[in-house]
Amino acid sequence: MKILLTHGYFLAEDEKEKAIMRPYVPLGILYISAWLEQHGYDNEVFDSTFSSFDLLCARLIDQQPQVIGIYTNLMTKLNVLRIIQFVKANEQLQHTKIILGGPEVRNHAQKFLEHGADYIVFGEGEQTMLELVQFIDGTYEGTINDIEGVSYLDAEKGLLQNKERTKLKSIDALPFPNRHKVDLQLYFDAWKGRHGTSTISVSTMRGCPYSCKWCSRAVYGQSYRRRSPNKVADEIAHIKANYAVDSIWFVDDVFTVSHQWLEKFTEEMTNRNLVMPYECISRADRMNEEVIINLKKSGCFRVWIGAESGSQKVIDLMDRRVEVEQVQQMIQLARKHGLQAGTFIMVGYPGETKEDIYATVQHLKNADPDLFTITVAYPIKGTPLYAEVEDRFVTSLPWESSTDRDIDFTRTYNRKYYDYAIQMINYEVNYHKALKKPVANLFKLPMLKLRSTLAKGHMWMEERRRIS
Ligand code: B12
Ligand code: SF4
C-alpha cells in the first residue's frame, strides 16, 4: 500500500519566514511515519518546506498513493485545500484517500470534508492513522465507526464524529520520529547560513495542564504526559551520533512543568555526557532558582518565559495564571545564571486599554529580556477567546480563502492602533536598553526616542479617530 505523508508549508511562499529563517521539521508527520513503519506500513514523506506545490503535485502523479496524509495548522490550511483540490481534480488520483490531521482540523472538520478530505483525524494521530490505514487496506477488524478520533461524511447522516481517541498511556511507547525521511541538512544549512548555528526539534511531553484562553489545545487537550528522562536522553544520544547539529529546540509547551522530571533529565544529560545547547519554553510559576540551575546544567542556553502582557488585569483576563512580578523575577534570574531569556507579548487582547499597553512597556523595561516577540491577539477556533469574541468579528470572511489569523474583532482601538503600539513598544524598550551604553549608542538613542514619540503620536491620532 502506497502512503504519502506531507504538510502544506512552503518556505518559498512565506516572505516573513524567509526573513526570520527559522524553519522547523514537521515533527507530527515524522511521528506518524515512524508509528506506521513500526506496525508494518512503509510510507514516504514529502517534506514541502524546501520544495514547491508543483513538485508535490508531480510526486503525487508519480507515486499515485492510495493514502495521502496531510498535517494541517491554521497557517497551512489554504495550501492543504490546494492539495486536496489537486488530488480531487486529477483522474490518476481518484483512488487516493485524503486524511487530514494536526491542530487545525478538529474545529473545522465539516468544512475540510466538504472541501474534499475523506477523513479527519482529531487528537493524537499515531494509532488513529494506523487503524484508518488498516481500514482502507481491508485488514481492520471493525467498522469505520469503531475507529476513535475520526470524523467523516456519511451520505445520509452528514458529519459523523467518532469517539475521542484514547490517548497513549505511556508516550515512551512512541518510536523516535522518522527524521531520516526528511533532508535535515537543508534545515541545518538554512539555520547555519542565517544564525550561525543549526537546530533540531525534539518533543518530550504531550499536552499542557493550563488553560490560557487564546491557546489551542485541539490535539492533546488539557493533559500532561511525559517521556521518561532516560528515553529522551536516548533520543539525544541518537541525534548526537547521527547528525552534526549544534542545538536542540524542545517543542514542549512547558518544559519545566515537573521539577522532578527536570532533575532526572539533568542527571541523565550530565551522567551520560550528553549535554548540548538547547532552547525551551516555560512558565514563570514553574520556575525557581533550582530549576534555572538545572536548566543551565543540562545545556539550556535560552528559555522563553511567557506572560503576554505587563498588566496583571490582562494576564488575569487571559486566565494565564501567573503574576507579572514572577515573570520579571524569573527573566532576571535566568539571565543572572547566564541563560538568555525571551518573552512573548500580545497586544489587542479584549479588555486591554492603553494604560495596560504602557504597563507592558514598563514590564519589559523591568524584566529586561534578551529577546521578545509581539503579536496582535487573534482568536483560534475552539479556544475560549474565540467563543468570547465571536459575536464581535468585524467581517465574516470566506472560510476557504482566509485563516483565523485574518480575523479581526471589535477591540478597544482600531487595528492600526495596535500596529503603532507594537512599533512604540519596540522603540521604547530598545531605547531603554540602549541607555545602558549611552556612549556606544550616541546616535541610536535620539533616533529611537524620535521613532517612539512618532508611534505614540500615531496611537494618539488613531485613538481620537475612534472617539470622533
Ligand atoms: C513548535 C511549534 C511551532 C514552531 C515550529 C512549527 C513546526 N513546523 O514544527 C514555530 C515557532 C515555527 C511555530 C509557528 C507557528 N505556530 Co506553532 N506550535 C508549535 C508547538 C509548540 C509544537 C508543535 C509540535 O511539534 N508538536 C509535536 C507534534 C508531535 O505534535 P503535532 O504536530 O500536533 O502532531 C500530532 C497530531 O497533530 C497529529 N497529526 C499531525 N499531523 C498529522 C497528519 C496526519 C495525516 C494525521 C492522521 C495526524 C497528524 O498526530 C501527531 C502525533 O500525535 C505547537 C503546540 C503543541 N504543543 O503541539 C504549536 C502550535 C502548533 N502552533 C500554533 C500556531 C498558531 C502557530 C503559528 C500560526 C503562530 C503564528 N506565527 O501566528 C505559526 C505557524 C507556522 C507555520 N507556518 O506553520 C498552534 C496551532 C493552532 C492551529 N489551530 O493550527 C499550536 C497548536 C499552538 C497553540 N497551542 O495554540 N509553531
Ligand atoms: S499558552 Fe502555554 S501554558 Fe498556556 S495553555 Fe497554552 S501551552 Fe499551556
Coordinates of C-alpha atoms and ligand atoms in Angstrom, one line a residue:
M1 CA 0.0 0.0 0.0
K2 CA 1.4 3.4 -1.0
I3 CA 1.2 6.0 1.7
L4 CA 2.5 9.5 1.3
L5 CA 2.7 11.9 4.3
T6 CA 3.1 15.6 3.8
H7 CA 2.3 19.1 5.1
G8 CA 1.4 22.2 3.1
Y9 CA 4.1 24.5 4.3
F10 CA 6.3 26.0 1.5
L11 CA 9.0 28.3 2.8
A12 CA 9.5 29.9 -0.6
E13 CA 5.9 31.3 -0.3
D14 CA 6.4 32.7 3.2
E15 CA 8.1 36.1 3.0
K16 CA 8.0 36.7 6.7
E17 CA 9.7 33.3 7.5
K18 CA 12.3 33.9 4.8
A19 CA 13.3 37.0 6.7
I20 CA 13.4 35.1 10.0
M21 CA 14.7 31.8 8.6
R22 CA 14.0 29.5 11.4
P23 CA 12.3 26.6 9.7
Y24 CA 11.3 23.5 11.7
V25 CA 10.7 20.0 10.6
P26 CA 7.1 18.7 10.7
L27 CA 7.5 16.5 13.7
G28 CA 3.9 15.4 13.8
I29 CA 4.1 13.5 10.4
L30 CA 7.5 12.1 11.3
Y31 CA 5.9 10.5 14.4
I32 CA 3.0 9.2 12.3
S33 CA 5.6 7.8 9.8
A34 CA 7.6 6.0 12.5
W35 CA 4.5 4.5 14.1
L36 CA 3.1 3.2 10.7
E37 CA 6.5 1.7 9.9
Q38 CA 6.7 0.1 13.3
H39 CA 3.4 -1.5 12.6
G40 CA 4.3 -2.8 9.1
Y41 CA 3.3 0.0 6.9
D42 CA 6.0 1.5 4.8
N43 CA 5.4 5.1 3.9
E44 CA 7.0 8.1 2.2
V45 CA 7.3 11.6 3.4
F46 CA 7.2 14.6 1.1
D47 CA 8.7 17.4 3.1
S48 CA 7.2 20.5 1.5
T49 CA 9.3 23.1 3.4
F50 CA 12.1 23.5 0.9
S51 CA 10.0 22.3 -2.1
S52 CA 7.1 23.6 -4.1
F53 CA 3.5 22.9 -4.7
D54 CA 4.3 21.9 -8.3
L55 CA 6.9 19.3 -7.1
L56 CA 4.4 17.9 -4.7
C57 CA 1.9 17.5 -7.5
A58 CA 4.5 15.8 -9.7
R59 CA 5.3 13.4 -6.8
L60 CA 1.6 12.6 -6.3
I61 CA 1.2 11.8 -10.0
D62 CA 4.4 9.8 -10.0
Q63 CA 3.6 7.8 -6.8
Q64 CA -0.2 7.7 -7.1
P65 CA -0.6 6.8 -3.4
Q66 CA -3.6 5.1 -2.0
V67 CA -3.4 7.4 1.0
I68 CA -2.2 10.9 1.4
G69 CA -1.9 12.1 5.0
I70 CA -1.6 15.9 5.5
Y71 CA -0.6 17.8 8.6
T72 CA -2.8 20.9 8.9
N73 CA -2.4 24.0 11.0
L74 CA -4.1 27.4 10.7
M75 CA -1.3 28.8 8.6
T76 CA -1.0 25.9 6.2
K77 CA -4.8 25.4 5.8
L78 CA -5.1 27.2 2.5
N79 CA -2.3 25.1 0.9
V80 CA -3.9 22.0 2.3
L81 CA -7.0 23.0 0.5
R82 CA -5.0 23.5 -2.7
I83 CA -3.5 20.0 -2.4
I84 CA -7.0 18.5 -1.8
Q85 CA -8.3 20.3 -4.9
F86 CA -5.4 18.9 -7.0
V87 CA -6.0 15.3 -5.8
K88 CA -9.7 15.5 -6.4
A89 CA -9.4 17.0 -9.8
N90 CA -6.8 14.6 -11.1
E91 CA -8.0 11.5 -12.9
Q92 CA -5.0 9.4 -11.9
L93 CA -5.6 10.1 -8.2
Q94 CA -9.3 9.2 -7.9
H95 CA -8.4 6.2 -5.7
T96 CA -6.3 8.4 -3.3
K97 CA -7.9 8.8 0.1
I98 CA -7.1 12.1 1.8
I99 CA -6.6 12.0 5.5
L100 CA -6.0 15.3 7.4
G101 CA -4.5 15.6 10.9
G102 CA -3.0 18.3 13.1
P103 CA -4.2 21.2 15.2
E104 CA -6.5 22.9 12.7
V105 CA -8.8 20.0 11.8
R106 CA -10.8 19.3 14.9
N107 CA -12.8 22.5 14.8
H108 CA -13.2 22.7 11.0
A109 CA -13.9 19.0 10.3
Q110 CA -17.1 19.6 8.3
K111 CA -15.6 22.2 6.1
F112 CA -12.5 20.2 5.3
L113 CA -14.7 17.2 4.5
E114 CA -17.0 19.3 2.3
H115 CA -13.9 20.5 0.5
G116 CA -12.8 17.0 -0.4
A117 CA -11.0 15.4 2.5
D118 CA -12.1 11.8 3.1
Y119 CA -11.2 11.5 6.8
I120 CA -10.3 13.9 9.6
V121 CA -8.1 12.7 12.4
F122 CA -8.6 14.7 15.6
G123 CA -6.4 14.4 18.7
E124 CA -3.3 12.2 18.9
G125 CA -2.6 10.9 15.5
E126 CA -0.5 7.8 15.5
Q127 CA -2.9 5.0 16.5
T128 CA -5.9 6.6 14.6
M129 CA -3.8 6.9 11.4
L130 CA -2.7 3.3 11.7
E131 CA -6.3 2.0 12.2
L132 CA -7.5 4.1 9.3
V133 CA -4.8 2.8 7.0
Q134 CA -5.7 -0.8 8.1
F135 CA -9.4 0.0 7.4
I136 CA -8.5 1.3 3.9
D137 CA -6.3 -1.7 3.4
G138 CA -9.1 -4.0 4.4
T139 CA -7.3 -5.5 7.4
Y140 CA -9.1 -3.6 10.2
E141 CA -11.4 -5.8 12.2
G142 CA -14.3 -3.4 12.7
T143 CA -16.2 -0.7 11.0
I144 CA -15.2 2.9 10.4
N145 CA -17.3 3.9 13.4
D146 CA -15.1 1.9 15.7
I147 CA -12.0 4.0 14.9
E148 CA -11.6 6.6 17.6
G149 CA -10.6 10.1 16.7
V150 CA -12.1 10.1 13.2
S151 CA -14.7 12.4 11.5
Y152 CA -16.1 11.7 8.1
L153 CA -19.2 12.5 6.0
D154 CA -21.9 9.9 5.7
A155 CA -24.0 10.2 2.5
E156 CA -27.2 10.1 4.5
K157 CA -26.3 11.3 8.0
G158 CA -23.9 14.0 7.1
L159 CA -21.0 14.7 9.5
L160 CA -20.2 11.7 11.8
Q161 CA -17.7 12.1 14.6
N162 CA -16.4 9.0 16.3
K163 CA -15.5 8.8 20.0
E164 CA -12.5 10.7 21.2
R165 CA -9.2 8.9 20.7
T166 CA -7.9 7.3 23.9
K167 CA -4.5 8.8 24.4
L168 CA -1.5 6.6 24.6
K169 CA -1.0 5.7 28.3
S170 CA 2.7 6.0 28.1
I171 CA 4.3 8.1 25.4
D172 CA 7.5 6.1 26.0
A173 CA 5.9 3.6 23.6
L174 CA 6.4 6.0 20.7
P175 CA 9.4 5.3 18.4
F176 CA 11.7 8.2 17.6
P177 CA 10.3 10.4 14.9
N178 CA 11.4 9.2 11.4
R179 CA 13.9 12.0 10.9
H180 CA 15.7 10.1 8.2
K181 CA 12.7 10.6 5.9
V182 CA 13.5 14.3 5.5
D183 CA 16.6 16.1 4.4
L184 CA 17.6 17.6 7.8
Q185 CA 20.7 19.1 6.2
L186 CA 18.5 21.6 4.4
Y187 CA 17.2 22.8 7.8
F188 CA 20.7 22.8 9.3
D189 CA 22.1 24.8 6.4
A190 CA 19.2 27.3 6.5
W191 CA 19.8 27.9 10.2
K192 CA 23.6 28.0 10.0
G193 CA 23.5 30.3 7.0
R194 CA 21.4 32.9 8.8
H195 CA 22.1 32.4 12.5
G196 CA 25.5 30.6 12.7
T197 CA 24.1 27.6 14.4
S198 CA 21.8 24.7 13.4
T199 CA 19.0 23.2 15.5
I200 CA 16.8 20.1 15.7
S201 CA 13.3 19.7 17.2
V202 CA 12.7 17.3 20.0
S203 CA 9.4 16.6 21.9
T204 CA 9.4 15.3 25.4
M205 CA 5.8 16.0 26.5
R206 CA 2.3 16.0 25.2
G207 CA -0.4 18.2 26.4
C208 CA -0.5 21.1 28.8
P209 CA -2.4 21.3 32.1
Y210 CA -3.0 25.1 31.9
S211 CA -5.9 26.9 30.3
C212 CA -4.7 30.2 28.7
K213 CA -7.8 31.4 26.8
W214 CA -6.2 32.1 23.5
C215 CA -4.2 28.9 23.3
S216 CA -5.4 26.0 21.1
R217 CA -5.3 22.6 22.8
A218 CA -7.1 20.9 19.9
V219 CA -4.6 18.0 19.7
Y220 CA -3.6 16.8 23.1
G221 CA -6.2 18.6 25.3
Q222 CA -5.7 19.8 28.8
S223 CA -3.5 16.9 29.8
Y224 CA 0.1 16.1 30.6
R225 CA 2.2 13.1 29.6
R226 CA 5.9 13.0 29.6
R227 CA 8.5 10.7 28.2
S228 CA 10.9 9.2 30.8
P229 CA 14.1 11.3 31.1
N230 CA 16.2 8.3 30.1
K231 CA 14.2 7.8 26.9
V232 CA 14.7 11.5 26.0
A233 CA 18.4 11.1 26.7
D234 CA 18.4 8.1 24.4
E235 CA 17.0 10.2 21.6
I236 CA 19.6 12.9 22.2
A237 CA 22.3 10.3 22.2
H238 CA 20.9 9.1 18.9
I239 CA 20.8 12.6 17.5
K240 CA 24.4 13.2 18.6
A241 CA 25.5 10.0 16.9
N242 CA 23.7 10.6 13.7
Y243 CA 23.6 14.3 13.0
A244 CA 26.1 17.2 13.1
V245 CA 23.7 19.7 14.7
D246 CA 24.5 22.4 17.2
S247 CA 21.5 22.7 19.3
I248 CA 18.0 21.4 20.3
W249 CA 14.7 23.1 20.2
F250 CA 12.3 21.4 22.7
V251 CA 8.8 21.9 21.2
D252 CA 7.2 21.2 24.6
D253 CA 4.6 23.6 25.9
V254 CA 6.0 24.0 29.5
F255 CA 9.5 22.4 29.7
T256 CA 9.9 22.9 33.5
V257 CA 6.3 21.9 34.4
S258 CA 7.7 19.0 36.5
H259 CA 10.7 19.8 38.6
Q260 CA 11.3 16.2 39.4
W261 CA 11.4 15.4 35.7
L262 CA 13.9 18.2 35.1
E263 CA 16.1 17.0 37.9
K264 CA 16.3 13.4 36.5
F265 CA 16.7 14.8 32.9
T266 CA 19.7 16.9 34.1
E267 CA 21.2 13.8 35.8
E268 CA 20.8 11.8 32.6
M269 CA 22.3 14.5 30.4
T270 CA 25.3 15.1 32.7
N271 CA 26.0 11.5 33.7
R272 CA 25.9 10.3 30.1
N273 CA 27.9 13.2 28.8
L274 CA 25.1 14.3 26.5
V275 CA 24.9 18.0 27.4
M276 CA 24.4 20.1 24.3
P277 CA 22.8 23.6 23.9
Y278 CA 19.1 23.7 23.9
E279 CA 16.2 26.2 23.9
C280 CA 12.8 25.7 25.6
I281 CA 9.6 27.4 26.6
S282 CA 8.3 27.6 30.2
R283 CA 6.2 29.5 32.7
A284 CA 7.5 31.7 35.4
D285 CA 5.3 30.0 38.0
R286 CA 7.0 26.7 37.2
M287 CA 10.5 28.1 37.7
N288 CA 12.7 29.0 40.6
E289 CA 16.5 29.2 41.2
E290 CA 17.0 25.5 41.4
V291 CA 15.1 24.9 38.2
I292 CA 17.2 27.6 36.5
I293 CA 20.4 25.9 37.7
N294 CA 19.2 22.6 36.3
L295 CA 18.3 24.2 33.0
K296 CA 21.8 25.6 32.8
K297 CA 23.5 22.4 33.8
S298 CA 21.6 20.3 31.3
G299 CA 22.5 22.6 28.4
C300 CA 19.8 25.2 28.2
F301 CA 21.1 28.4 26.7
R302 CA 17.8 30.2 26.2
V303 CA 14.4 30.0 27.9
W304 CA 11.2 31.6 26.8
I305 CA 9.0 32.7 29.6
G306 CA 5.6 33.9 28.6
A307 CA 3.3 36.4 30.2
E308 CA 1.9 38.1 27.1
S309 CA 1.2 41.3 29.0
G310 CA 2.7 43.5 31.6
S311 CA -0.7 44.3 33.1
Q312 CA -2.0 41.9 35.7
K313 CA -5.5 42.7 34.7
V314 CA -4.9 41.5 31.2
I315 CA -3.0 38.4 32.4
D316 CA -6.0 37.5 34.5
L317 CA -8.4 38.1 31.6
M318 CA -6.3 35.6 29.6
D319 CA -6.5 33.1 32.5
R320 CA -2.7 32.9 32.2
R321 CA -2.4 32.2 36.0
V322 CA 0.9 33.9 36.6
E323 CA 2.0 37.1 38.4
V324 CA 3.7 39.7 36.4
E325 CA 6.3 40.2 39.1
Q326 CA 7.1 36.5 38.9
V327 CA 7.8 36.8 35.2
Q328 CA 10.1 39.7 35.7
Q329 CA 11.9 37.9 38.5
M330 CA 12.4 34.7 36.5
I331 CA 13.6 36.5 33.4
Q332 CA 16.2 38.4 35.6
L333 CA 17.2 35.3 37.5
A334 CA 17.6 33.2 34.3
R335 CA 19.9 36.0 32.9
K336 CA 21.8 36.2 36.2
H337 CA 22.6 32.5 35.7
G338 CA 23.9 33.1 32.2
L339 CA 20.8 32.0 30.3
Q340 CA 19.3 34.1 27.6
A341 CA 15.7 34.9 28.4
G342 CA 13.0 35.6 25.8
T343 CA 9.4 36.5 26.3
F344 CA 6.2 36.7 24.3
I345 CA 3.9 39.8 24.2
M346 CA 0.4 40.1 22.8
V347 CA -1.5 43.3 22.2
G348 CA -5.1 43.9 21.4
Y349 CA -6.5 41.4 23.8
P350 CA -10.2 42.1 24.6
G351 CA -10.3 44.5 27.6
E352 CA -6.8 45.8 27.2
T353 CA -6.5 49.6 27.3
K354 CA -3.7 52.0 26.5
E355 CA -2.8 52.0 30.2
D356 CA -2.3 48.2 30.0
I357 CA -0.1 48.7 26.9
Y358 CA 2.1 51.2 28.8
A359 CA 2.2 48.7 31.7
T360 CA 3.6 46.2 29.2
V361 CA 6.3 48.7 28.2
Q362 CA 7.2 49.1 31.8
H363 CA 7.2 45.4 32.4
L364 CA 9.6 44.8 29.5
K365 CA 11.9 47.5 30.9
N366 CA 11.8 45.9 34.4
A367 CA 12.2 42.4 33.1
D368 CA 14.8 43.3 30.5
P369 CA 14.7 40.1 28.4
D370 CA 17.3 39.4 25.8
L371 CA 14.5 38.9 23.2
F372 CA 10.8 39.5 22.9
T373 CA 8.2 38.9 20.2
I374 CA 4.9 40.9 19.9
T375 CA 1.8 39.8 18.1
V376 CA -1.7 41.2 17.8
A377 CA -4.1 38.8 19.5
Y378 CA -6.2 36.7 17.2
P379 CA -8.8 34.1 18.0
I380 CA -8.2 30.4 17.1
K381 CA -11.4 28.5 16.6
G382 CA -12.1 26.1 19.5
T383 CA -10.4 28.4 22.1
P384 CA -12.3 30.3 24.9
L385 CA -11.0 33.5 23.3
Y386 CA -12.7 32.7 20.0
A387 CA -16.0 32.0 21.8
E388 CA -15.7 35.2 23.7
V389 CA -15.2 37.5 20.7
E390 CA -17.2 35.6 18.0
D391 CA -20.1 38.0 18.1
R392 CA -17.7 40.9 17.6
F393 CA -16.0 39.8 14.3
V394 CA -15.6 42.8 12.1
T395 CA -16.3 41.0 8.8
S396 CA -17.3 37.4 8.0
L397 CA -14.5 36.1 5.8
P398 CA -15.0 33.2 3.4
W399 CA -13.7 30.1 5.1
E400 CA -11.9 28.7 2.1
S401 CA -9.8 31.8 1.4
S402 CA -9.0 33.0 4.9
T403 CA -7.4 31.8 8.2
D404 CA -8.1 32.6 11.8
R405 CA -5.1 35.0 11.7
D406 CA -7.1 37.2 9.3
I407 CA -10.0 37.6 11.8
D408 CA -10.4 41.0 13.4
F409 CA -12.9 41.7 16.1
T410 CA -14.0 44.9 17.7
R411 CA -11.4 45.8 20.2
T412 CA -10.7 48.8 22.4
Y413 CA -9.0 50.6 19.5
N414 CA -8.8 50.0 15.7
R415 CA -6.4 47.6 14.1
K416 CA -3.9 50.3 13.0
Y417 CA -3.6 51.5 16.6
Y418 CA -2.0 48.1 17.5
D419 CA 0.5 48.3 14.7
Y420 CA 1.6 51.6 16.1
A421 CA 1.5 50.2 19.6
I422 CA 3.9 47.4 18.5
Q423 CA 6.3 49.9 17.0
M424 CA 6.1 52.1 20.1
I425 CA 6.8 49.1 22.4
N426 CA 9.8 48.1 20.3
Y427 CA 11.3 51.6 20.1
E428 CA 10.6 52.4 23.7
V429 CA 12.2 49.2 25.1
N430 CA 15.1 49.3 22.7
Y431 CA 15.7 52.9 23.8
H432 CA 15.7 51.8 27.4
K433 CA 18.3 49.0 26.5
A434 CA 20.4 51.4 24.5
L435 CA 20.5 53.8 27.5
K436 CA 22.7 51.3 29.3
K437 CA 25.5 52.1 26.9
P438 CA 24.9 55.8 26.1
V439 CA 28.3 56.4 24.6
A440 CA 28.2 53.5 22.2
N441 CA 24.6 54.3 21.3
L442 CA 25.1 58.1 21.0
F443 CA 23.4 58.3 17.5
K444 CA 21.0 55.5 18.0
L445 CA 19.4 57.0 21.2
P446 CA 17.8 60.1 19.6
M447 CA 16.5 58.1 16.7
L448 CA 14.9 55.5 18.9
K449 CA 13.3 58.2 21.0
L450 CA 12.0 60.1 18.0
R451 CA 10.5 56.9 16.5
S452 CA 8.9 56.0 19.8
T453 CA 7.4 59.5 20.1
L454 CA 6.1 59.3 16.5
A455 CA 4.5 56.0 17.1
K456 CA 2.9 57.4 20.3
G457 CA 1.6 60.3 18.2
H458 CA 0.0 57.9 15.7
M459 CA -1.5 55.9 18.6
W460 CA -3.0 59.2 19.9
M461 CA -4.4 60.0 16.5
E462 CA -5.9 56.6 16.0
E463 CA -7.5 56.8 19.4
R464 CA -9.0 60.2 18.5
R465 CA -10.4 58.7 15.3
R466 CA -12.2 56.1 17.4
I467 CA -13.7 58.7 19.7
S468 CA -14.7 61.2 16.9
Ligands
B12_1 C1 7.0 24.1 17.8 C2 5.7 24.9 17.4 C3 5.9 25.9 16.4 C4 7.2 26.2 15.8 C5 7.5 25.1 14.8 C6 6.3 24.6 14.0 C7 6.7 23.4 13.3 N1 6.5 23.4 12.0 O1 7.2 22.4 13.9 C8 7.1 27.6 15.2 C9 7.6 28.5 16.3 C10 7.7 27.9 13.9 C11 5.5 27.7 15.2 C12 4.9 28.6 14.4 C13 3.5 28.7 14.4 N2 2.6 28.1 15.2 CO1 3.1 26.7 16.4 N3 3.4 25.3 17.6 C14 4.5 24.6 18.0 C15 4.2 23.7 19.1 C16 4.6 24.2 20.4 C17 4.7 22.3 18.9 C18 4.5 21.6 17.5 C19 5.0 20.2 17.6 O2 6.0 19.8 17.1 N4 4.2 19.3 18.3 C20 4.6 17.9 18.5 C21 3.9 17.0 17.4 C22 4.3 15.6 17.6 O3 2.5 17.2 17.6 P1 1.6 17.6 16.4 O4 2.3 18.4 15.4 O5 0.3 18.2 16.9 O6 1.2 16.2 15.7 C23 0.3 15.3 16.2 C24 -1.2 15.5 15.8 O7 -1.5 16.8 15.4 C25 -1.4 14.5 14.7 N5 -1.0 14.9 13.3 C26 -0.2 15.8 12.9 N6 -0.1 15.7 11.5 C27 -0.8 14.7 11.1 C28 -1.1 14.2 9.8 C29 -2.0 13.2 9.7 C30 -2.2 12.6 8.4 C31 -2.6 12.6 10.8 C32 -3.5 11.5 10.7 C33 -2.3 13.1 12.1 C34 -1.5 14.2 12.2 O8 -0.6 13.4 15.1 C35 0.6 13.9 15.6 C36 1.1 12.9 16.6 O9 0.1 12.7 17.6 C37 2.6 23.6 19.0 C38 1.9 23.3 20.2 C39 2.0 21.8 20.5 N7 2.2 21.5 21.8 O10 1.8 21.0 19.7 C40 2.2 25.0 18.4 C41 1.0 25.1 17.5 C42 1.0 24.0 16.5 N8 1.3 26.4 16.8 C43 0.3 27.1 16.6 C44 0.3 28.3 15.9 C45 -1.0 29.1 15.9 C46 1.4 28.7 15.2 C47 1.5 29.9 14.2 C48 0.4 30.1 13.3 C49 1.8 31.1 15.1 C50 1.9 32.4 14.4 N9 3.0 32.7 13.8 O11 0.9 33.1 14.3 C51 2.8 29.6 13.4 C52 2.6 28.8 12.1 C53 3.8 28.5 11.4 C54 3.6 27.7 10.2 N10 3.9 28.3 9.1 O12 3.2 26.6 10.2 C55 -1.0 26.5 17.2 C56 -1.8 25.8 16.1 C57 -3.3 26.1 16.2 C58 -4.0 25.7 15.0 N11 -5.3 25.6 15.1 O13 -3.4 25.5 13.9 C59 -0.3 25.5 18.2 C60 -1.2 24.2 18.5 C61 -0.1 26.3 19.5 C62 -1.3 26.6 20.3 N12 -1.4 25.8 21.4 O14 -2.1 27.4 20.0 N13 5.0 26.7 16.0
SF4_2 S1 -0.1 29.1 26.5 FE1 1.4 27.6 27.2 S2 0.8 27.4 29.4 FE2 -0.9 28.4 28.4 S3 -2.3 26.7 27.9 FE3 -1.0 27.1 26.1 S4 0.7 25.7 26.2 FE4 -0.3 25.8 28.2

